[in-house]
Amino acid sequence: MEMGFDAFAAACFAIPVLVSVLAVRVAYVICRSGLPPSKSPASGLRCLIVLGSGGHTAEMMNIVTELQKDRFTPRYYVAALTDNMSLPKAQVYEKSLIQGDGETIIENAQFMQIYRSREVGQSYITSIATTLCAILHAMWLIIRIRPQVIFCNGPGTCIPLCASAFLLKVLGLGWSSIFYIESIARVKKLSLSGLLLYKLRMADQFFVQWPQLQQKCPRAQYAGRLM
């Protein structure tokens, strides 16, 4: 009986301590987000690029074309498992990057898919299981890739990936700078993905493409039209 009481007392002491430490780590990560790294990496930055379907992919590929390829390498493209169009577009782009000696540099890019949290029209009850599956898959991908930079622009598939990357930062197991670019279609209000990343302060840099939207979201940066 006494041992049980001692274990209960120890748990009552340990839980508040763990919660306090976690709160301090979350506050530190939020304060540290957006600041430049303490030292520049000698090699390229492992870059995770989240592709949506349709317009999201077109916008993201337009952003990718402006990246310094020697700095953001290797590049990991991720799209939803049911999206059959986004990754082929990224593959075509990477194949177009030809070096002067005629050899492709596609080995600097990898392409992978991730489970969706919820399909269009899927019931909310069945989406619980698929959401858990998507979160576990996203965590596995983040741990495997350990991206130093994440680019995303609104597809729902970015939420589990960004949340997993943020969790690793809180736990001190890695640091990923998350760059979120809100879709140009969002003129007056944020998308659900953008709203979550903005309110929860998971994004290191948050960009919008309309000045009136930036006025509503003062922590966002106005990037102008990217399309």
C-alpha positions as a Python dict, from the first residue, in 0.01 Angstrom:
ca = {
    (1, 'M'): (0, 0, 0),
    (2, 'E'): (283, 236, 89),
    (3, 'M'): (467, 156, -236),
    (4, 'G'): (156, 235, -434),
    (5, 'F'): (125, 570, -256),
    (6, 'D'): (491, 650, -325),
    (7, 'A'): (446, 571, -696),
    (8, 'F'): (137, 791, -709),
    (9, 'A'): (323, 1076, -536),
    (10, 'A'): (616, 1041, -776),
    (11, 'A'): (380, 1051, -1074),
    (12, 'C'): (207, 1361, -936),
    (13, 'F'): (546, 1529, -912),
    (14, 'A'): (684, 1410, -1248),
    (15, 'I'): (384, 1498, -1466),
    (16, 'P'): (385, 1874, -1386),
    (17, 'V'): (762, 1881, -1438),
    (18, 'L'): (732, 1714, -1778),
    (19, 'V'): (449, 1947, -1880),
    (20, 'S'): (655, 2249, -1773),
    (21, 'V'): (961, 2131, -1966),
    (22, 'L'): (747, 2067, -2273),
    (23, 'A'): (589, 2412, -2246),
    (24, 'V'): (933, 2572, -2224),
    (25, 'R'): (1051, 2379, -2530),
    (26, 'V'): (742, 2484, -2730),
    (27, 'A'): (798, 2848, -2632),
    (28, 'Y'): (1165, 2821, -2729),
    (29, 'V'): (1084, 2669, -3069),
    (30, 'I'): (824, 2937, -3141),
    (31, 'C'): (1067, 3217, -3041),
    (32, 'R'): (1349, 3058, -3241),
    (33, 'S'): (1135, 3004, -3552),
    (34, 'G'): (1211, 3235, -3840),
    (35, 'L'): (1560, 3321, -3720),
    (36, 'P'): (1857, 3242, -3946),
    (37, 'P'): (2062, 2931, -3857),
    (38, 'S'): (2357, 2980, -3625),
    (39, 'K'): (2593, 2851, -3893),
    (40, 'S'): (2557, 2797, -4267),
    (41, 'P'): (2568, 2433, -4380),
    (42, 'A'): (2873, 2337, -4584),
    (43, 'S'): (2662, 2131, -4825),
    (44, 'G'): (2311, 2168, -4963),
    (45, 'L'): (1993, 2181, -4757),
    (46, 'R'): (1769, 1874, -4757),
    (47, 'C'): (1448, 2016, -4897),
    (48, 'L'): (1099, 1867, -4863),
    (49, 'I'): (852, 2000, -5121),
    (50, 'V'): (484, 1923, -5059),
    (51, 'L'): (272, 1906, -5372),
    (52, 'G'): (-105, 1935, -5381),
    (53, 'S'): (-331, 1866, -5673),
    (54, 'G'): (-417, 2099, -5959),
    (55, 'G'): (-340, 2463, -5888),
    (56, 'H'): (-140, 2392, -5574),
    (57, 'T'): (112, 2188, -5772),
    (58, 'A'): (133, 2451, -6048),
    (59, 'E'): (206, 2723, -5793),
    (60, 'M'): (462, 2515, -5605),
    (61, 'M'): (648, 2412, -5921),
    (62, 'N'): (661, 2779, -6018),
    (63, 'I'): (827, 2849, -5682),
    (64, 'V'): (1066, 2553, -5720),
    (65, 'T'): (1195, 2686, -6051),
    (66, 'E'): (1321, 2996, -5867),
    (67, 'L'): (1517, 2803, -5604),
    (68, 'Q'): (1895, 2786, -5608),
    (69, 'K'): (1933, 2423, -5710),
    (70, 'D'): (2282, 2383, -5566),
    (71, 'R'): (2168, 2518, -5229),
    (72, 'F'): (1839, 2328, -5194),
    (73, 'T'): (1957, 1975, -5259),
    (74, 'P'): (1864, 1697, -5235),
    (75, 'R'): (1497, 1769, -5304),
    (76, 'Y'): (1224, 1536, -5181),
    (77, 'Y'): (888, 1576, -5351),
    (78, 'V'): (583, 1446, -5161),
    (79, 'A'): (227, 1413, -5292),
    (80, 'A'): (-88, 1237, -5176),
    (81, 'L'): (-120, 867, -5255),
    (82, 'T'): (-431, 931, -5466),
    (83, 'D'): (-269, 1217, -5660),
    (84, 'N'): (-143, 1070, -5987),
    (85, 'M'): (-50, 1396, -6160),
    (86, 'S'): (172, 1601, -5929),
    (87, 'L'): (481, 1380, -5902),
    (88, 'P'): (506, 1323, -6281),
    (89, 'K'): (519, 1702, -6325),
    (90, 'A'): (801, 1723, -6073),
    (91, 'Q'): (983, 1437, -6246),
    (92, 'V'): (956, 1611, -6582),
    (93, 'Y'): (1098, 1927, -6429),
    (94, 'E'): (1389, 1749, -6261),
    (95, 'K'): (1473, 1569, -6585),
    (96, 'S'): (1491, 1904, -6758),
    (97, 'L'): (1779, 2008, -6533),
    (98, 'I'): (2070, 1907, -6751),
    (99, 'Q'): (2428, 1983, -6662),
    (100, 'G'): (2678, 2103, -6915),
    (101, 'D'): (2824, 1756, -6957),
    (102, 'G'): (2486, 1621, -7061),
    (103, 'E'): (2424, 1422, -6746),
    (104, 'T'): (2096, 1470, -6563),
    (105, 'I'): (2099, 1570, -6200),
    (106, 'I'): (1776, 1391, -6119),
    (107, 'E'): (1967, 1189, -5860),
    (108, 'N'): (1938, 1502, -5644),
    (109, 'A'): (1560, 1453, -5634),
    (110, 'Q'): (1342, 1180, -5487),
    (111, 'F'): (969, 1131, -5522),
    (112, 'M'): (735, 977, -5265),
    (113, 'Q'): (369, 961, -5170),
    (114, 'I'): (183, 997, -4843),
    (115, 'Y'): (-158, 888, -4721),
    (116, 'R'): (-430, 1151, -4715),
    (117, 'S'): (-593, 1235, -4383),
    (118, 'R'): (-933, 1253, -4548),
    (119, 'E'): (-1057, 1206, -4901),
    (120, 'V'): (-1324, 1427, -5054),
    (121, 'G'): (-1663, 1297, -4947),
    (122, 'Q'): (-1521, 1061, -4684),
    (123, 'S'): (-1721, 1037, -4361),
    (124, 'Y'): (-1573, 1193, -4051),
    (125, 'I'): (-1597, 866, -3857),
    (126, 'T'): (-1386, 667, -4103),
    (127, 'S'): (-1149, 962, -4142),
    (128, 'I'): (-1028, 907, -3782),
    (129, 'A'): (-844, 591, -3883),
    (130, 'T'): (-708, 741, -4205),
    (131, 'T'): (-592, 1052, -4016),
    (132, 'L'): (-398, 840, -3766),
    (133, 'C'): (-245, 645, -4053),
    (134, 'A'): (-147, 969, -4230),
    (135, 'I'): (12, 1108, -3913),
    (136, 'L'): (219, 793, -3854),
    (137, 'H'): (326, 787, -4219),
    (138, 'A'): (418, 1157, -4207),
    (139, 'M'): (622, 1106, -3892),
    (140, 'W'): (807, 816, -4054),
    (141, 'L'): (886, 1027, -4362),
    (142, 'I'): (1011, 1321, -4154),
    (143, 'I'): (1232, 1097, -3941),
    (144, 'R'): (1365, 923, -4252),
    (145, 'I'): (1434, 1240, -4454),
    (146, 'R'): (1519, 1482, -4170),
    (147, 'P'): (1446, 1781, -4396),
    (148, 'Q'): (1616, 2108, -4313),
    (149, 'V'): (1365, 2308, -4519),
    (150, 'I'): (998, 2238, -4594),
    (151, 'F'): (805, 2420, -4866),
    (152, 'C'): (425, 2392, -4872),
    (153, 'N'): (139, 2601, -5008),
    (154, 'G'): (-191, 2474, -4881),
    (155, 'P'): (-276, 2111, -4956),
    (156, 'G'): (-409, 1923, -4654),
    (157, 'T'): (-129, 1670, -4687),
    (158, 'C'): (114, 1930, -4553),
    (159, 'I'): (-44, 1942, -4207),
    (160, 'P'): (73, 1598, -4080),
    (161, 'L'): (419, 1664, -4226),
    (162, 'C'): (454, 2009, -4071),
    (163, 'A'): (315, 1888, -3738),
    (164, 'S'): (565, 1600, -3735),
    (165, 'A'): (853, 1835, -3815),
    (166, 'F'): (740, 2075, -3542),
    (167, 'L'): (721, 1788, -3290),
    (168, 'L'): (1078, 1685, -3369),
    (169, 'K'): (1189, 2043, -3306),
    (170, 'V'): (1014, 2045, -2969),
    (171, 'L'): (1176, 1714, -2876),
    (172, 'G'): (1516, 1839, -2991),
    (173, 'L'): (1553, 1563, -3249),
    (174, 'G'): (1592, 1785, -3556),
    (175, 'W'): (1520, 2129, -3695),
    (176, 'S'): (1318, 2197, -4009),
    (177, 'S'): (1248, 2551, -4127),
    (178, 'I'): (889, 2552, -4256),
    (179, 'F'): (805, 2797, -4535),
    (180, 'Y'): (434, 2827, -4605),
    (181, 'I'): (313, 3015, -4913),
    (182, 'E'): (-61, 3071, -4917),
    (183, 'S'): (-229, 3004, -5251),
    (184, 'I'): (-295, 3298, -5479),
    (185, 'A'): (-660, 3191, -5479),
    (186, 'R'): (-683, 3300, -5115),
    (187, 'V'): (-755, 3672, -5140),
    (188, 'K'): (-950, 3760, -4825),
    (189, 'K'): (-906, 3467, -4587),
    (190, 'L'): (-664, 3185, -4524),
    (191, 'S'): (-719, 2827, -4625),
    (192, 'L'): (-778, 2574, -4347),
    (193, 'S'): (-417, 2453, -4374),
    (194, 'G'): (-287, 2808, -4366),
    (195, 'L'): (-509, 2898, -4072),
    (196, 'L'): (-383, 2603, -3868),
    (197, 'L'): (-16, 2673, -3939),
    (198, 'Y'): (-62, 3045, -3873),
    (199, 'K'): (-261, 3017, -3550),
    (200, 'L'): (-43, 2736, -3409),
    (201, 'R'): (275, 2921, -3516),
    (202, 'M'): (423, 2612, -3677),
    (203, 'A'): (551, 2792, -3987),
    (204, 'D'): (886, 2971, -3962),
    (205, 'Q'): (798, 3198, -4253),
    (206, 'F'): (438, 3260, -4366),
    (207, 'F'): (376, 3429, -4701),
    (208, 'V'): (58, 3561, -4863),
    (209, 'Q'): (9, 3691, -5215),
    (210, 'W'): (-250, 3963, -5153),
    (211, 'P'): (-192, 4281, -4946),
    (212, 'Q'): (-544, 4276, -4799),
    (213, 'L'): (-480, 3928, -4664),
    (214, 'Q'): (-152, 4042, -4510),
    (215, 'Q'): (-341, 4318, -4328),
    (216, 'K'): (-562, 4054, -4167),
    (217, 'C'): (-259, 3838, -4080),
    (218, 'P'): (7, 4081, -3950),
    (219, 'R'): (265, 3805, -3886),
    (220, 'A'): (248, 3703, -4252),
    (221, 'Q'): (476, 3852, -4516),
    (222, 'Y'): (342, 3990, -4844),
    (223, 'A'): (528, 3813, -5123),
    (224, 'G'): (345, 3963, -5421),
    (225, 'R'): (211, 3752, -5705),
    (226, 'L'): (414, 3434, -5749),
    (227, 'M'): (223, 3312, -6054),
}
